Amino acid sequence: MLKKLGYVLCVLLAAALAVLFLHYRSSASASARQIQALQEQARPYEVELDRLMREVDTRKREIATPTEPGMAVIGYTVSSASDLALIATQSEQYGFQPVIFLPVDSAELEAITAVMYGADYEIALTYDNWDGATVQRAQELRKTLESNRLHDVGAFLLRSGEDTPENRQALQEAGFRYLVVYGDRLDNQFRNDVSYLNYSYISRESYTPDNRLSALVSSEQAMCFVFSMQRVGESGVVAATLDRIRQVVDQGQVEWEMLTTAAEKAQGYIEQREQEEKAYDREEAEIARRIDELQRTIDEIYSHWNDSDSAS
């Protein structure tokens, strides 16, 4: 009798377990179908959200990535008229248009300018020793050169020790529209109708241009490599530097350029980037609104995920 009762109980227990298992399978299957339905409902919104996010990242990279080569401006600060012959030879050999930086307080200024009249040089001004009369001398020399050579002399090299807002303003008021200034990093700017270009001053034989060139390559910016003829004019560093620059020029990553042309190009690139950034800001605002809508829609859909668990 006890054996028969135990057998009946085992059968009933097995039947109960089978019912529970079938119910569980049915509930789990229903839950899985509901979850799949939620995923299918959310999928088109997730696809659009992913596409918009990738478009935002791509657009940001496009705006931040320069597409034009950097510009190498080759300049010389001259100390005597004899420097010009060597400069002419080097510029012809390497194929660039040199910029002659004339020190406004040089004792050899008259002899240098006498040789330069009629020559095909781009002229900019600088100084050996800055004092209270430097800007006035620069303004007078600029007017003299322009009246005699019919040549626009609008650039001035301002060394770091004298690079102050007051001196920048004084030079601007004296008619200089291009200021060549020192910077720890390559950072061409255009402010208050004045273009600012960076320079690297080469006055010792141990100089190497590699760090500057790395920043310049494909940067859409300009760097003035300025040789001190008094200190390195006859040394090997001039040729070594020009050889290294020519390597990246031949690779199409940098181009030789005149100072004023480089400044105008850099200004154009700056303005173009600003326009692109403004257009992107408008686009981004619209995209951000759409991304927010999509995210809220997706969250609403998946908020019913727990409903499927409750139903099971």
PDB file of C-alpha atoms in Angstrom:
ATOM      1  CA  MET A   1       0.000   0.000   0.000  1.00  0.00           C
ATOM      2  CA  LEU A   2       2.780   2.388   0.906  1.00  0.00           C
ATOM      3  CA  LYS A   3       4.628   1.549  -2.286  1.00  0.00           C
ATOM      4  CA  LYS A   4       1.506   2.282  -4.327  1.00  0.00           C
ATOM      5  CA  LEU A   5       0.988   5.607  -2.541  1.00  0.00           C
ATOM      6  CA  GLY A   6       4.640   6.563  -3.126  1.00  0.00           C
ATOM      7  CA  TYR A   7       4.301   5.737  -6.789  1.00  0.00           C
ATOM      8  CA  VAL A   8       1.191   7.937  -7.094  1.00  0.00           C
ATOM      9  CA  LEU A   9       2.940  10.806  -5.333  1.00  0.00           C
ATOM     10  CA  CYS A  10       5.931  10.539  -7.689  1.00  0.00           C
ATOM     11  CA  VAL A  11       3.636  10.613 -10.689  1.00  0.00           C
ATOM     12  CA  LEU A  12       1.796  13.666  -9.366  1.00  0.00           C
ATOM     13  CA  LEU A  13       5.078  15.444  -8.591  1.00  0.00           C
ATOM     14  CA  ALA A  14       6.432  14.705 -12.056  1.00  0.00           C
ATOM     15  CA  ALA A  15       3.230  15.992 -13.601  1.00  0.00           C
ATOM     16  CA  ALA A  16       3.415  19.182 -11.548  1.00  0.00           C
ATOM     17  CA  LEU A  17       7.033  19.740 -12.563  1.00  0.00           C
ATOM     18  CA  ALA A  18       6.152  19.160 -16.199  1.00  0.00           C
ATOM     19  CA  VAL A  19       3.347  21.728 -15.972  1.00  0.00           C
ATOM     20  CA  LEU A  20       5.660  24.237 -14.330  1.00  0.00           C
ATOM     21  CA  PHE A  21       8.326  23.629 -16.970  1.00  0.00           C
ATOM     22  CA  LEU A  22       5.847  24.051 -19.820  1.00  0.00           C
ATOM     23  CA  HIS A  23       4.547  27.244 -18.222  1.00  0.00           C
ATOM     24  CA  TYR A  24       8.086  28.542 -17.798  1.00  0.00           C
ATOM     25  CA  ARG A  25       8.939  27.759 -21.411  1.00  0.00           C
ATOM     26  CA  SER A  26       5.773  29.424 -22.597  1.00  0.00           C
ATOM     27  CA  SER A  27       6.416  32.519 -20.440  1.00  0.00           C
ATOM     28  CA  ALA A  28      10.086  32.686 -21.445  1.00  0.00           C
ATOM     29  CA  SER A  29       9.158  32.358 -25.090  1.00  0.00           C
ATOM     30  CA  ALA A  30       6.582  35.117 -24.758  1.00  0.00           C
ATOM     31  CA  SER A  31       9.107  37.313 -22.933  1.00  0.00           C
ATOM     32  CA  ALA A  32      11.742  36.698 -25.619  1.00  0.00           C
ATOM     33  CA  ARG A  33       9.247  37.576 -28.331  1.00  0.00           C
ATOM     34  CA  GLN A  34       8.337  40.795 -26.554  1.00  0.00           C
ATOM     35  CA  ILE A  35      11.999  41.731 -26.071  1.00  0.00           C
ATOM     36  CA  GLN A  36      12.681  41.000 -29.734  1.00  0.00           C
ATOM     37  CA  ALA A  37       9.695  43.146 -30.679  1.00  0.00           C
ATOM     38  CA  LEU A  38      11.095  46.007 -28.554  1.00  0.00           C
ATOM     39  CA  GLN A  39      14.510  45.656 -30.191  1.00  0.00           C
ATOM     40  CA  GLU A  40      12.961  45.660 -33.663  1.00  0.00           C
ATOM     41  CA  GLN A  41      10.898  48.718 -32.752  1.00  0.00           C
ATOM     42  CA  ALA A  42      13.993  50.552 -31.495  1.00  0.00           C
ATOM     43  CA  ARG A  43      16.335  49.436 -34.283  1.00  0.00           C
ATOM     44  CA  PRO A  44      15.569  52.171 -36.883  1.00  0.00           C
ATOM     45  CA  TYR A  45      16.026  54.855 -34.230  1.00  0.00           C
ATOM     46  CA  GLU A  46      19.302  53.262 -33.079  1.00  0.00           C
ATOM     47  CA  VAL A  47      20.544  53.070 -36.674  1.00  0.00           C
ATOM     48  CA  GLU A  48      19.788  56.757 -37.218  1.00  0.00           C
ATOM     49  CA  LEU A  49      21.380  57.680 -33.889  1.00  0.00           C
ATOM     50  CA  ASP A  50      24.555  55.775 -34.732  1.00  0.00           C
ATOM     51  CA  ARG A  51      24.702  57.413 -38.177  1.00  0.00           C
ATOM     52  CA  LEU A  52      24.319  60.913 -36.727  1.00  0.00           C
ATOM     53  CA  MET A  53      26.986  60.292 -34.085  1.00  0.00           C
ATOM     54  CA  ARG A  54      29.436  59.082 -36.731  1.00  0.00           C
ATOM     55  CA  GLU A  55      28.616  62.094 -38.928  1.00  0.00           C
ATOM     56  CA  VAL A  56      29.354  64.451 -36.010  1.00  0.00           C
ATOM     57  CA  ASP A  57      32.727  62.780 -35.361  1.00  0.00           C
ATOM     58  CA  THR A  58      33.620  62.811 -39.057  1.00  0.00           C
ATOM     59  CA  ARG A  59      32.670  66.473 -39.459  1.00  0.00           C
ATOM     60  CA  LYS A  60      34.702  67.481 -36.413  1.00  0.00           C
ATOM     61  CA  ARG A  61      37.773  65.716 -37.806  1.00  0.00           C
ATOM     62  CA  GLU A  62      37.289  67.325 -41.214  1.00  0.00           C
ATOM     63  CA  ILE A  63      37.142  70.824 -39.751  1.00  0.00           C
ATOM     64  CA  ALA A  64      40.140  70.197 -37.493  1.00  0.00           C
ATOM     65  CA  THR A  65      42.279  68.614 -40.216  1.00  0.00           C
ATOM     66  CA  PRO A  66      44.169  71.060 -42.490  1.00  0.00           C
ATOM     67  CA  THR A  67      44.061  70.211 -46.181  1.00  0.00           C
ATOM     68  CA  GLU A  68      46.680  72.610 -47.552  1.00  0.00           C
ATOM     69  CA  PRO A  69      50.473  72.441 -47.211  1.00  0.00           C
ATOM     70  CA  GLY A  70      52.411  74.562 -44.763  1.00  0.00           C
ATOM     71  CA  MET A  71      54.391  77.548 -46.045  1.00  0.00           C
ATOM     72  CA  ALA A  72      58.113  78.091 -45.522  1.00  0.00           C
ATOM     73  CA  VAL A  73      59.206  81.713 -45.793  1.00  0.00           C
ATOM     74  CA  ILE A  74      62.984  82.154 -46.043  1.00  0.00           C
ATOM     75  CA  GLY A  75      64.357  85.410 -44.706  1.00  0.00           C
ATOM     76  CA  TYR A  76      67.753  86.941 -44.017  1.00  0.00           C
ATOM     77  CA  THR A  77      68.797  89.707 -41.679  1.00  0.00           C
ATOM     78  CA  VAL A  78      71.634  91.402 -43.560  1.00  0.00           C
ATOM     79  CA  SER A  79      74.637  93.134 -42.031  1.00  0.00           C
ATOM     80  CA  SER A  80      76.377  94.342 -45.202  1.00  0.00           C
ATOM     81  CA  ALA A  81      75.772  94.755 -48.918  1.00  0.00           C
ATOM     82  CA  SER A  82      78.033  91.772 -49.634  1.00  0.00           C
ATOM     83  CA  ASP A  83      75.478  89.468 -47.985  1.00  0.00           C
ATOM     84  CA  LEU A  84      73.134  89.954 -50.936  1.00  0.00           C
ATOM     85  CA  ALA A  85      75.309  88.059 -53.393  1.00  0.00           C
ATOM     86  CA  LEU A  86      75.250  84.916 -51.231  1.00  0.00           C
ATOM     87  CA  ILE A  87      71.519  85.278 -50.682  1.00  0.00           C
ATOM     88  CA  ALA A  88      70.940  85.533 -54.430  1.00  0.00           C
ATOM     89  CA  THR A  89      72.955  82.353 -55.022  1.00  0.00           C
ATOM     90  CA  GLN A  90      71.087  80.370 -52.369  1.00  0.00           C
ATOM     91  CA  SER A  91      67.638  81.509 -53.414  1.00  0.00           C
ATOM     92  CA  GLU A  92      68.332  80.630 -57.046  1.00  0.00           C
ATOM     93  CA  GLN A  93      69.756  77.243 -56.103  1.00  0.00           C
ATOM     94  CA  TYR A  94      66.763  76.262 -53.971  1.00  0.00           C
ATOM     95  CA  GLY A  95      64.066  78.039 -55.923  1.00  0.00           C
ATOM     96  CA  PHE A  96      62.527  80.414 -53.382  1.00  0.00           C
ATOM     97  CA  GLN A  97      61.932  84.151 -53.222  1.00  0.00           C
ATOM     98  CA  PRO A  98      63.956  85.528 -50.270  1.00  0.00           C
ATOM     99  CA  VAL A  99      62.794  88.107 -47.775  1.00  0.00           C
ATOM    100  CA  ILE A 100      65.420  90.665 -46.810  1.00  0.00           C
ATOM    101  CA  PHE A 101      64.985  91.942 -43.260  1.00  0.00           C
ATOM    102  CA  LEU A 102      66.652  95.350 -43.106  1.00  0.00           C
ATOM    103  CA  PRO A 103      67.709  96.554 -39.634  1.00  0.00           C
ATOM    104  CA  VAL A 104      66.476 100.135 -39.421  1.00  0.00           C
ATOM    105  CA  ASP A 105      69.388 101.082 -37.156  1.00  0.00           C
ATOM    106  CA  SER A 106      72.163  99.433 -39.188  1.00  0.00           C
ATOM    107  CA  ALA A 107      75.240 101.531 -39.921  1.00  0.00           C
ATOM    108  CA  GLU A 108      75.360  99.836 -43.336  1.00  0.00           C
ATOM    109  CA  LEU A 109      71.765 100.634 -44.215  1.00  0.00           C
ATOM    110  CA  GLU A 110      72.546 103.165 -46.960  1.00  0.00           C
ATOM    111  CA  ALA A 111      75.060 100.854 -48.674  1.00  0.00           C
ATOM    112  CA  ILE A 112      72.666  97.898 -48.467  1.00  0.00           C
ATOM    113  CA  THR A 113      69.674  99.748 -49.869  1.00  0.00           C
ATOM    114  CA  ALA A 114      71.782 101.207 -52.697  1.00  0.00           C
ATOM    115  CA  VAL A 115      72.518  97.683 -53.910  1.00  0.00           C
ATOM    116  CA  MET A 116      68.904  96.570 -53.466  1.00  0.00           C
ATOM    117  CA  TYR A 117      67.219  99.212 -55.601  1.00  0.00           C
ATOM    118  CA  GLY A 118      65.747  97.492 -58.627  1.00  0.00           C
ATOM    119  CA  ALA A 119      66.511  94.007 -57.323  1.00  0.00           C
ATOM    120  CA  ASP A 120      63.738  91.431 -57.106  1.00  0.00           C
ATOM    121  CA  TYR A 121      63.627  91.074 -53.337  1.00  0.00           C
ATOM    122  CA  GLU A 122      60.783  91.143 -50.878  1.00  0.00           C
ATOM    123  CA  ILE A 123      61.746  93.630 -48.178  1.00  0.00           C
ATOM    124  CA  ALA A 124      60.723  93.660 -44.531  1.00  0.00           C
ATOM    125  CA  LEU A 125      62.134  95.657 -41.647  1.00  0.00           C
ATOM    126  CA  THR A 126      63.621  94.769 -38.275  1.00  0.00           C
ATOM    127  CA  TYR A 127      66.241  96.241 -35.905  1.00  0.00           C
ATOM    128  CA  ASP A 128      69.483  95.445 -34.127  1.00  0.00           C
ATOM    129  CA  ASN A 129      68.751  97.400 -30.961  1.00  0.00           C
ATOM    130  CA  TRP A 130      65.316  98.621 -29.979  1.00  0.00           C
ATOM    131  CA  ASP A 131      64.891 102.096 -28.556  1.00  0.00           C
ATOM    132  CA  GLY A 132      62.292 104.832 -28.412  1.00  0.00           C
ATOM    133  CA  ALA A 133      62.983 105.923 -32.001  1.00  0.00           C
ATOM    134  CA  THR A 134      62.789 102.462 -33.629  1.00  0.00           C
ATOM    135  CA  VAL A 135      59.186 102.729 -34.776  1.00  0.00           C
ATOM    136  CA  GLN A 136      59.699 106.222 -36.189  1.00  0.00           C
ATOM    137  CA  ARG A 137      62.838 105.101 -38.056  1.00  0.00           C
ATOM    138  CA  ALA A 138      60.934 102.096 -39.395  1.00  0.00           C
ATOM    139  CA  GLN A 139      58.082 104.270 -40.608  1.00  0.00           C
ATOM    140  CA  GLU A 140      60.423 106.704 -42.348  1.00  0.00           C
ATOM    141  CA  LEU A 141      62.429 103.918 -43.984  1.00  0.00           C
ATOM    142  CA  ARG A 142      59.260 102.184 -45.140  1.00  0.00           C
ATOM    143  CA  LYS A 143      58.064 105.363 -46.843  1.00  0.00           C
ATOM    144  CA  THR A 144      61.475 105.949 -48.436  1.00  0.00           C
ATOM    145  CA  LEU A 145      61.694 102.409 -49.815  1.00  0.00           C
ATOM    146  CA  GLU A 146      58.160 102.496 -51.133  1.00  0.00           C
ATOM    147  CA  SER A 147      58.650 105.865 -52.826  1.00  0.00           C
ATOM    148  CA  ASN A 148      61.931 104.837 -54.466  1.00  0.00           C
ATOM    149  CA  ARG A 149      61.179 101.241 -55.342  1.00  0.00           C
ATOM    150  CA  LEU A 150      57.401 101.381 -55.744  1.00  0.00           C
ATOM    151  CA  HIS A 151      57.468  98.383 -53.435  1.00  0.00           C
ATOM    152  CA  ASP A 152      55.090  97.710 -50.563  1.00  0.00           C
ATOM    153  CA  VAL A 153      57.083  97.284 -47.336  1.00  0.00           C
ATOM    154  CA  GLY A 154      54.419  96.219 -44.875  1.00  0.00           C
ATOM    155  CA  ALA A 155      56.169  93.619 -42.691  1.00  0.00           C
ATOM    156  CA  PHE A 156      58.209  94.023 -39.524  1.00  0.00           C
ATOM    157  CA  LEU A 157      60.032  91.385 -37.441  1.00  0.00           C
ATOM    158  CA  LEU A 158      59.536  91.981 -33.733  1.00  0.00           C
ATOM    159  CA  ARG A 159      61.742  89.921 -31.422  1.00  0.00           C
ATOM    160  CA  SER A 160      60.334  88.388 -28.247  1.00  0.00           C
ATOM    161  CA  GLY A 161      62.004  90.856 -25.884  1.00  0.00           C
ATOM    162  CA  GLU A 162      60.183  93.800 -27.486  1.00  0.00           C
ATOM    163  CA  ASP A 163      56.958  91.968 -28.364  1.00  0.00           C
ATOM    164  CA  THR A 164      54.498  93.949 -26.245  1.00  0.00           C
ATOM    165  CA  PRO A 165      50.942  95.108 -26.976  1.00  0.00           C
ATOM    166  CA  GLU A 166      52.182  98.701 -26.989  1.00  0.00           C
ATOM    167  CA  ASN A 167      54.892  98.037 -29.591  1.00  0.00           C
ATOM    168  CA  ARG A 168      52.517  95.996 -31.727  1.00  0.00           C
ATOM    169  CA  GLN A 169      50.032  98.858 -31.659  1.00  0.00           C
ATOM    170  CA  ALA A 170      52.723 101.416 -32.515  1.00  0.00           C
ATOM    171  CA  LEU A 171      53.901  99.372 -35.501  1.00  0.00           C
ATOM    172  CA  GLN A 172      50.349  98.932 -36.712  1.00  0.00           C
ATOM    173  CA  GLU A 173      49.775 102.690 -36.510  1.00  0.00           C
ATOM    174  CA  ALA A 174      53.041 103.160 -38.440  1.00  0.00           C
ATOM    175  CA  GLY A 175      51.545 101.212 -41.340  1.00  0.00           C
ATOM    176  CA  PHE A 176      52.859  97.673 -40.802  1.00  0.00           C
ATOM    177  CA  ARG A 177      50.175  95.115 -41.605  1.00  0.00           C
ATOM    178  CA  TYR A 178      52.303  91.985 -41.180  1.00  0.00           C
ATOM    179  CA  LEU A 179      54.128  91.347 -37.930  1.00  0.00           C
ATOM    180  CA  VAL A 180      56.598  88.482 -37.698  1.00  0.00           C
ATOM    181  CA  VAL A 181      56.727  87.425 -34.040  1.00  0.00           C
ATOM    182  CA  TYR A 182      58.212  84.613 -32.003  1.00  0.00           C
ATOM    183  CA  GLY A 183      55.971  81.838 -30.681  1.00  0.00           C
ATOM    184  CA  ASP A 184      56.612  78.653 -28.723  1.00  0.00           C
ATOM    185  CA  ARG A 185      54.179  76.941 -31.071  1.00  0.00           C
ATOM    186  CA  LEU A 186      53.027  77.570 -34.611  1.00  0.00           C
ATOM    187  CA  ASP A 187      50.089  79.945 -34.317  1.00  0.00           C
ATOM    188  CA  ASN A 188      49.369  82.301 -37.228  1.00  0.00           C
ATOM    189  CA  GLN A 189      46.734  84.865 -36.352  1.00  0.00           C
ATOM    190  CA  PHE A 190      44.802  87.715 -37.937  1.00  0.00           C
ATOM    191  CA  ARG A 191      43.613  90.439 -35.557  1.00  0.00           C
ATOM    192  CA  ASN A 192      42.666  94.063 -36.027  1.00  0.00           C
ATOM    193  CA  ASP A 193      43.660  94.000 -39.722  1.00  0.00           C
ATOM    194  CA  VAL A 194      47.156  92.731 -38.874  1.00  0.00           C
ATOM    195  CA  SER A 195      48.515  89.297 -39.809  1.00  0.00           C
ATOM    196  CA  TYR A 196      50.845  87.636 -37.318  1.00  0.00           C
ATOM    197  CA  LEU A 197      53.321  85.025 -38.539  1.00  0.00           C
ATOM    198  CA  ASN A 198      55.803  83.068 -36.440  1.00  0.00           C
ATOM    199  CA  TYR A 199      59.531  83.023 -37.042  1.00  0.00           C
ATOM    200  CA  SER A 200      62.447  80.785 -36.172  1.00  0.00           C
ATOM    201  CA  TYR A 201      65.661  82.802 -35.849  1.00  0.00           C
ATOM    202  CA  ILE A 202      68.773  80.937 -36.990  1.00  0.00           C
ATOM    203  CA  SER A 203      71.902  82.409 -35.440  1.00  0.00           C
ATOM    204  CA  ARG A 204      73.987  79.373 -34.434  1.00  0.00           C
ATOM    205  CA  GLU A 205      75.459  76.398 -36.258  1.00  0.00           C
ATOM    206  CA  SER A 206      73.768  73.830 -34.006  1.00  0.00           C
ATOM    207  CA  TYR A 207      70.307  74.853 -35.213  1.00  0.00           C
ATOM    208  CA  THR A 208      67.982  72.134 -36.550  1.00  0.00           C
ATOM    209  CA  PRO A 209      64.600  72.856 -38.163  1.00  0.00           C
ATOM    210  CA  ASP A 210      63.012  69.435 -37.528  1.00  0.00           C
ATOM    211  CA  ASN A 211      60.673  70.423 -34.673  1.00  0.00           C
ATOM    212  CA  ARG A 212      59.442  73.460 -36.553  1.00  0.00           C
ATOM    213  CA  LEU A 213      59.009  71.500 -39.768  1.00  0.00           C
ATOM    214  CA  SER A 214      57.026  68.784 -37.983  1.00  0.00           C
ATOM    215  CA  ALA A 215      54.516  71.428 -36.898  1.00  0.00           C
ATOM    216  CA  LEU A 216      54.561  73.096 -40.312  1.00  0.00           C
ATOM    217  CA  VAL A 217      53.930  70.018 -42.463  1.00  0.00           C
ATOM    218  CA  SER A 218      50.415  70.125 -44.027  1.00  0.00           C
ATOM    219  CA  SER A 219      49.371  72.765 -41.476  1.00  0.00           C
ATOM    220  CA  GLU A 220      47.964  75.592 -43.668  1.00  0.00           C
ATOM    221  CA  GLN A 221      50.218  77.890 -41.615  1.00  0.00           C
ATOM    222  CA  ALA A 222      53.417  79.787 -42.341  1.00  0.00           C
ATOM    223  CA  MET A 223      56.785  79.837 -40.620  1.00  0.00           C
ATOM    224  CA  CYS A 224      59.559  82.340 -41.332  1.00  0.00           C
ATOM    225  CA  PHE A 225      63.007  80.786 -41.158  1.00  0.00           C
ATOM    226  CA  VAL A 226      65.230  83.822 -40.659  1.00  0.00           C
ATOM    227  CA  PHE A 227      69.000  83.476 -41.050  1.00  0.00           C
ATOM    228  CA  SER A 228      71.332  85.921 -39.342  1.00  0.00           C
ATOM    229  CA  MET A 229      73.868  86.618 -42.078  1.00  0.00           C
ATOM    230  CA  GLN A 230      76.235  88.165 -39.540  1.00  0.00           C
ATOM    231  CA  ARG A 231      76.377  84.967 -37.467  1.00  0.00           C
ATOM    232  CA  VAL A 232      75.707  82.026 -39.812  1.00  0.00           C
ATOM    233  CA  GLY A 233      75.928  83.486 -43.312  1.00  0.00           C
ATOM    234  CA  GLU A 234      78.997  81.483 -44.309  1.00  0.00           C
ATOM    235  CA  SER A 235      78.340  78.402 -42.156  1.00  0.00           C
ATOM    236  CA  GLY A 236      76.968  75.035 -43.178  1.00  0.00           C
ATOM    237  CA  VAL A 237      73.798  75.423 -41.132  1.00  0.00           C
ATOM    238  CA  VAL A 238      72.185  77.541 -43.858  1.00  0.00           C
ATOM    239  CA  ALA A 239      72.539  74.886 -46.542  1.00  0.00           C
ATOM    240  CA  ALA A 240      71.655  72.094 -44.095  1.00  0.00           C
ATOM    241  CA  THR A 241      68.454  73.882 -43.078  1.00  0.00           C
ATOM    242  CA  LEU A 242      67.485  74.672 -46.658  1.00  0.00           C
ATOM    243  CA  ASP A 243      68.171  71.061 -47.693  1.00  0.00           C
ATOM    244  CA  ARG A 244      65.878  69.793 -44.948  1.00  0.00           C
ATOM    245  CA  ILE A 245      63.108  72.213 -45.880  1.00  0.00           C
ATOM    246  CA  ARG A 246      63.455  71.289 -49.562  1.00  0.00           C
ATOM    247  CA  GLN A 247      62.846  67.640 -48.660  1.00  0.00           C
ATOM    248  CA  VAL A 248      59.345  68.360 -47.363  1.00  0.00           C
ATOM    249  CA  VAL A 249      58.765  70.849 -50.197  1.00  0.00           C
ATOM    250  CA  ASP A 250      59.538  68.106 -52.728  1.00  0.00           C
ATOM    251  CA  GLN A 251      57.102  65.821 -50.862  1.00  0.00           C
ATOM    252  CA  GLY A 252      54.318  68.379 -51.277  1.00  0.00           C
ATOM    253  CA  GLN A 253      53.868  68.855 -47.531  1.00  0.00           C
ATOM    254  CA  VAL A 254      55.319  72.368 -47.459  1.00  0.00           C
ATOM    255  CA  GLU A 255      55.721  75.025 -50.133  1.00  0.00           C
ATOM    256  CA  TRP A 256      58.161  77.913 -50.530  1.00  0.00           C
ATOM    257  CA  GLU A 257      56.274  81.173 -50.181  1.00  0.00           C
ATOM    258  CA  MET A 258      56.845  84.908 -49.988  1.00  0.00           C
ATOM    259  CA  LEU A 259      56.072  86.573 -46.687  1.00  0.00           C
ATOM    260  CA  THR A 260      53.130  88.737 -47.676  1.00  0.00           C
ATOM    261  CA  THR A 261      51.608  86.013 -49.845  1.00  0.00           C
ATOM    262  CA  ALA A 262      51.970  83.498 -47.014  1.00  0.00           C
ATOM    263  CA  ALA A 263      50.294  85.920 -44.604  1.00  0.00           C
ATOM    264  CA  GLU A 264      47.383  86.472 -46.991  1.00  0.00           C
ATOM    265  CA  LYS A 265      46.980  82.736 -47.559  1.00  0.00           C
ATOM    266  CA  ALA A 266      47.127  82.030 -43.816  1.00  0.00           C
ATOM    267  CA  GLN A 267      44.520  84.737 -43.242  1.00  0.00           C
ATOM    268  CA  GLY A 268      42.312  83.139 -45.891  1.00  0.00           C
ATOM    269  CA  TYR A 269      42.649  79.730 -44.277  1.00  0.00           C
ATOM    270  CA  ILE A 270      41.804  81.199 -40.856  1.00  0.00           C
ATOM    271  CA  GLU A 271      38.686  82.902 -42.213  1.00  0.00           C
ATOM    272  CA  GLN A 272      37.656  79.744 -44.051  1.00  0.00           C
ATOM    273  CA  ARG A 273      37.996  77.680 -40.878  1.00  0.00           C
ATOM    274  CA  GLU A 274      35.961  80.224 -38.935  1.00  0.00           C
ATOM    275  CA  GLN A 275      33.181  80.078 -41.531  1.00  0.00           C
ATOM    276  CA  GLU A 276      33.230  76.278 -41.475  1.00  0.00           C
ATOM    277  CA  GLU A 277      33.076  76.253 -37.684  1.00  0.00           C
ATOM    278  CA  LYS A 278      30.111  78.655 -37.657  1.00  0.00           C
ATOM    279  CA  ALA A 279      28.285  76.534 -40.236  1.00  0.00           C
ATOM    280  CA  TYR A 280      29.090  73.421 -38.240  1.00  0.00           C
ATOM    281  CA  ASP A 281      27.811  75.040 -35.020  1.00  0.00           C
ATOM    282  CA  ARG A 282      24.458  75.639 -36.728  1.00  0.00           C
ATOM    283  CA  GLU A 283      24.396  72.071 -38.052  1.00  0.00           C
ATOM    284  CA  GLU A 284      25.446  70.674 -34.686  1.00  0.00           C
ATOM    285  CA  ALA A 285      22.574  72.424 -32.910  1.00  0.00           C
ATOM    286  CA  GLU A 286      20.065  70.771 -35.261  1.00  0.00           C
ATOM    287  CA  ILE A 287      21.785  67.409 -35.000  1.00  0.00           C
ATOM    288  CA  ALA A 288      21.927  67.648 -31.204  1.00  0.00           C
ATOM    289  CA  ARG A 289      18.169  68.219 -31.069  1.00  0.00           C
ATOM    290  CA  ARG A 290      17.569  65.193 -33.306  1.00  0.00           C
ATOM    291  CA  ILE A 291      19.966  63.049 -31.260  1.00  0.00           C
ATOM    292  CA  ASP A 292      18.104  64.023 -28.089  1.00  0.00           C
ATOM    293  CA  GLU A 293      14.772  63.093 -29.703  1.00  0.00           C
ATOM    294  CA  LEU A 294      16.124  59.735 -30.839  1.00  0.00           C
ATOM    295  CA  GLN A 295      17.638  58.959 -27.443  1.00  0.00           C
ATOM    296  CA  ARG A 296      14.369  59.767 -25.651  1.00  0.00           C
ATOM    297  CA  THR A 297      12.408  57.621 -28.123  1.00  0.00           C
ATOM    298  CA  ILE A 298      14.791  54.691 -27.643  1.00  0.00           C
ATOM    299  CA  ASP A 299      14.649  55.059 -23.847  1.00  0.00           C
ATOM    300  CA  GLU A 300      10.847  55.090 -23.980  1.00  0.00           C
ATOM    301  CA  ILE A 301      10.776  51.908 -26.036  1.00  0.00           C
ATOM    302  CA  TYR A 302      13.153  50.064 -23.741  1.00  0.00           C
ATOM    303  CA  SER A 303      11.332  51.289 -20.643  1.00  0.00           C
ATOM    304  CA  HIS A 304       8.819  48.500 -21.435  1.00  0.00           C
ATOM    305  CA  TRP A 305      11.541  45.864 -21.125  1.00  0.00           C
ATOM    306  CA  ASN A 306      10.574  45.262 -17.498  1.00  0.00           C
ATOM    307  CA  ASP A 307       6.966  44.785 -18.594  1.00  0.00           C
ATOM    308  CA  SER A 308       8.069  41.623 -20.373  1.00  0.00           C
ATOM    309  CA  ASP A 309       9.679  40.352 -17.147  1.00  0.00           C
ATOM    310  CA  SER A 310       6.499  41.091 -15.182  1.00  0.00           C
ATOM    311  CA  ALA A 311       4.400  39.321 -17.756  1.00  0.00           C
ATOM    312  CA  SER A 312       6.536  36.200 -17.420  1.00  0.00           C
TER     313      SER A 312
END
